[in-house]
């Protein structure tokens, strides 16, 4: 999803439209890290054990375990930067949107706070560009989002 918009009393993205006054809570949370795959250690131990008997196979198993560890580590480092924005409705249903930047998520949360405090009196028109981590107010993107 490239982004979402607030237009007046309506929050919308793709095929979802929510009245702002039906939102009970907007909050954020961390993305949970991927659990370490224990089988990688077993493959590494097996590779070390096979080196004296079958050097090529032992090295292949060690390389496989090292590569898997590297992929797991990079994935978790990326997840440390990511955050979820949760939008919970009065009905109890909730939506989660993934953000790549904590700083941008904080800006979005502050904008939602302003929208809620304003009560829709000033004609809220915002486009939240998740891809480029940008908030546009009263831009042409808002007008053309549904076209």
mmCIF file of C-alpha atoms in Angstrom:
data_model
loop_
_atom_site.group_PDB
_atom_site.id
_atom_site.type_symbol
_atom_site.label_atom_id
_atom_site.label_comp_id
_atom_site.label_asym_id
_atom_site.label_seq_id
_atom_site.Cartn_x
_atom_site.Cartn_y
_atom_site.Cartn_z
ATOM 1 C CA UNK A 1 0.000 0.000 0.000
ATOM 2 C CA UNK A 2 1.568 3.303 -1.058
ATOM 3 C CA UNK A 3 -0.426 5.414 1.388
ATOM 4 C CA UNK A 4 -3.739 6.435 2.885
ATOM 5 C CA UNK A 5 -5.737 9.613 3.222
ATOM 6 C CA UNK A 6 -7.866 11.538 5.657
ATOM 7 C CA UNK A 7 -10.506 13.565 3.872
ATOM 8 C CA UNK A 8 -12.875 15.391 6.160
ATOM 9 C CA UNK A 9 -14.345 12.821 8.534
ATOM 10 C CA UNK A 10 -13.137 9.836 6.494
ATOM 11 C CA UNK A 11 -9.961 7.752 6.702
ATOM 12 C CA UNK A 12 -9.455 5.644 3.579
ATOM 13 C CA UNK A 13 -7.005 3.386 1.764
ATOM 14 C CA UNK A 14 -7.476 0.780 -0.963
ATOM 15 C CA UNK A 15 -10.923 -0.710 -0.287
ATOM 16 C CA UNK A 16 -11.252 0.528 3.325
ATOM 17 C CA UNK A 17 -13.142 3.626 4.464
ATOM 18 C CA UNK A 18 -13.546 4.485 8.151
ATOM 19 C CA UNK A 19 -15.342 7.405 9.751
ATOM 20 C CA UNK A 20 -12.865 9.235 11.972
ATOM 21 C CA UNK A 21 -15.362 9.343 14.851
ATOM 22 C CA UNK A 22 -15.474 5.494 14.809
ATOM 23 C CA UNK A 23 -11.792 5.302 15.735
ATOM 24 C CA UNK A 24 -11.319 4.466 19.412
ATOM 25 C CA UNK A 25 -7.517 4.240 19.492
ATOM 26 C CA UNK A 26 -4.476 4.926 17.334
ATOM 27 C CA UNK A 27 -1.239 3.496 18.680
ATOM 28 C CA UNK A 28 2.053 1.988 17.581
ATOM 29 C CA UNK A 29 4.120 -1.041 18.463
ATOM 30 C CA UNK A 30 7.343 -2.751 17.495
ATOM 31 C CA UNK A 31 7.528 -5.458 14.867
ATOM 32 C CA UNK A 32 8.336 -8.716 16.624
ATOM 33 C CA UNK A 33 11.716 -10.199 15.705
ATOM 34 C CA UNK A 34 11.951 -13.563 13.992
ATOM 35 C CA UNK A 35 12.891 -16.309 16.417
ATOM 36 C CA UNK A 36 16.351 -17.775 15.921
ATOM 37 C CA UNK A 37 16.158 -21.047 13.962
ATOM 38 C CA UNK A 38 17.748 -23.627 16.276
ATOM 39 C CA UNK A 39 18.199 -26.027 13.367
ATOM 40 C CA UNK A 40 20.967 -23.711 12.093
ATOM 41 C CA UNK A 41 23.083 -24.649 15.119
ATOM 42 C CA UNK A 42 22.429 -28.333 14.476
ATOM 43 C CA UNK A 43 23.513 -27.964 10.845
ATOM 44 C CA UNK A 44 26.677 -26.106 11.954
ATOM 45 C CA UNK A 45 27.566 -28.798 14.519
ATOM 46 C CA UNK A 46 26.928 -31.517 11.943
ATOM 47 C CA UNK A 47 29.127 -29.647 9.444
ATOM 48 C CA UNK A 48 31.969 -29.369 11.964
ATOM 49 C CA UNK A 49 31.629 -33.067 12.826
ATOM 50 C CA UNK A 50 31.745 -34.055 9.134
ATOM 51 C CA UNK A 51 34.851 -32.010 8.238
ATOM 52 C CA UNK A 52 37.365 -34.772 9.192
ATOM 53 C CA UNK A 53 35.430 -37.416 7.231
ATOM 54 C CA UNK A 54 33.719 -35.580 4.361
ATOM 55 C CA UNK A 55 35.378 -32.193 3.968
ATOM 56 C CA UNK A 56 33.254 -30.865 1.054
ATOM 57 C CA UNK A 57 29.933 -31.787 2.704
ATOM 58 C CA UNK A 58 31.064 -30.391 6.060
ATOM 59 C CA UNK A 59 32.056 -27.086 4.452
ATOM 60 C CA UNK A 60 28.784 -26.886 2.539
ATOM 61 C CA UNK A 61 26.819 -27.405 5.777
ATOM 62 C CA UNK A 62 28.903 -24.742 7.559
ATOM 63 C CA UNK A 63 28.371 -22.305 4.679
ATOM 64 C CA UNK A 64 24.636 -23.032 4.681
ATOM 65 C CA UNK A 65 24.375 -22.378 8.422
ATOM 66 C CA UNK A 66 26.470 -19.189 8.159
ATOM 67 C CA UNK A 67 24.317 -17.900 5.294
ATOM 68 C CA UNK A 68 21.088 -18.693 7.159
ATOM 69 C CA UNK A 69 22.389 -16.941 10.281
ATOM 70 C CA UNK A 70 23.304 -13.892 8.176
ATOM 71 C CA UNK A 71 19.829 -13.741 6.582
ATOM 72 C CA UNK A 72 18.169 -14.096 10.010
ATOM 73 C CA UNK A 73 20.366 -11.344 11.473
ATOM 74 C CA UNK A 74 19.680 -8.897 8.595
ATOM 75 C CA UNK A 75 15.944 -9.544 8.766
ATOM 76 C CA UNK A 76 15.876 -8.791 12.491
ATOM 77 C CA UNK A 77 17.980 -5.648 12.072
ATOM 78 C CA UNK A 78 15.454 -4.422 9.501
ATOM 79 C CA UNK A 79 12.557 -5.249 11.825
ATOM 80 C CA UNK A 80 14.120 -3.092 14.552
ATOM 81 C CA UNK A 81 13.492 -0.046 12.349
ATOM 82 C CA UNK A 82 9.934 -1.023 11.436
ATOM 83 C CA UNK A 83 6.840 -0.200 13.489
ATOM 84 C CA UNK A 84 3.143 -0.952 13.231
ATOM 85 C CA UNK A 85 0.447 1.703 13.416
ATOM 86 C CA UNK A 86 -2.683 0.168 14.920
ATOM 87 C CA UNK A 87 -6.066 1.748 14.315
ATOM 88 C CA UNK A 88 -8.714 0.286 16.598
ATOM 89 C CA UNK A 89 -12.379 0.997 15.973
ATOM 90 C CA UNK A 90 -15.169 1.353 18.527
ATOM 91 C CA UNK A 91 -16.430 -2.045 17.334
ATOM 92 C CA UNK A 92 -13.169 -3.678 18.457
ATOM 93 C CA UNK A 93 -11.901 -4.338 14.917
ATOM 94 C CA UNK A 94 -8.365 -3.138 14.332
ATOM 95 C CA UNK A 95 -6.128 -2.447 11.352
ATOM 96 C CA UNK A 96 -2.337 -2.579 11.288
ATOM 97 C CA UNK A 97 -0.192 -0.545 8.897
ATOM 98 C CA UNK A 98 3.550 -1.183 8.603
ATOM 99 C CA UNK A 99 5.912 1.810 8.774
ATOM 100 C CA UNK A 100 9.588 1.736 7.848
ATOM 101 C CA UNK A 101 10.475 4.780 9.972
ATOM 102 C CA UNK A 102 9.791 5.499 13.650
ATOM 103 C CA UNK A 103 10.238 9.221 12.997
ATOM 104 C CA UNK A 104 7.579 9.256 10.282
ATOM 105 C CA UNK A 105 5.245 7.166 12.431
ATOM 106 C CA UNK A 106 5.591 9.759 15.208
ATOM 107 C CA UNK A 107 4.604 12.481 12.723
ATOM 108 C CA UNK A 108 1.551 10.445 11.676
ATOM 109 C CA UNK A 109 0.534 9.889 15.310
ATOM 110 C CA UNK A 110 0.878 13.631 16.003
ATOM 111 C CA UNK A 111 -1.226 14.424 12.933
ATOM 112 C CA UNK A 112 -3.923 12.012 14.121
ATOM 113 C CA UNK A 113 -3.836 13.686 17.550
ATOM 114 C CA UNK A 114 -4.372 17.046 15.864
ATOM 115 C CA UNK A 115 -7.235 15.672 13.757
ATOM 116 C CA UNK A 116 -8.937 14.194 16.824
ATOM 117 C CA UNK A 117 -8.432 17.385 18.866
ATOM 118 C CA UNK A 118 -9.779 19.490 15.999
ATOM 119 C CA UNK A 119 -12.901 17.365 15.733
ATOM 120 C CA UNK A 120 -13.023 17.823 11.973
ATOM 121 C CA UNK A 121 -13.824 21.523 12.164
ATOM 122 C CA UNK A 122 -11.069 22.712 9.813
ATOM 123 C CA UNK A 123 -11.708 20.297 6.958
ATOM 124 C CA UNK A 124 -8.925 17.765 7.364
ATOM 125 C CA UNK A 125 -7.369 16.726 4.057
ATOM 126 C CA UNK A 126 -4.165 14.742 4.422
ATOM 127 C CA UNK A 127 -2.379 12.176 2.313
ATOM 128 C CA UNK A 128 0.056 9.936 4.198
ATOM 129 C CA UNK A 129 2.646 8.698 1.692
ATOM 130 C CA UNK A 130 4.075 5.552 3.325
ATOM 131 C CA UNK A 131 6.487 4.849 0.488
ATOM 132 C CA UNK A 132 8.257 8.216 0.736
ATOM 133 C CA UNK A 133 7.550 8.901 4.450
ATOM 134 C CA UNK A 134 5.756 12.157 3.728
ATOM 135 C CA UNK A 135 2.525 13.840 4.793
ATOM 136 C CA UNK A 136 0.832 16.092 2.234
ATOM 137 C CA UNK A 137 -1.932 18.429 3.288
ATOM 138 C CA UNK A 138 -4.505 19.572 0.699
ATOM 139 C CA UNK A 139 -2.446 18.126 -2.174
ATOM 140 C CA UNK A 140 -3.650 16.987 -5.575
ATOM 141 C CA UNK A 141 -2.811 13.410 -4.500
ATOM 142 C CA UNK A 142 -5.853 13.488 -2.215
ATOM 143 C CA UNK A 143 -8.138 14.437 -5.075
ATOM 144 C CA UNK A 144 -6.740 11.763 -7.410
ATOM 145 C CA UNK A 145 -6.308 8.865 -4.961
ATOM 146 C CA UNK A 146 -9.511 7.087 -6.022
ATOM 147 C CA UNK A 147 -9.011 7.576 -9.791
#
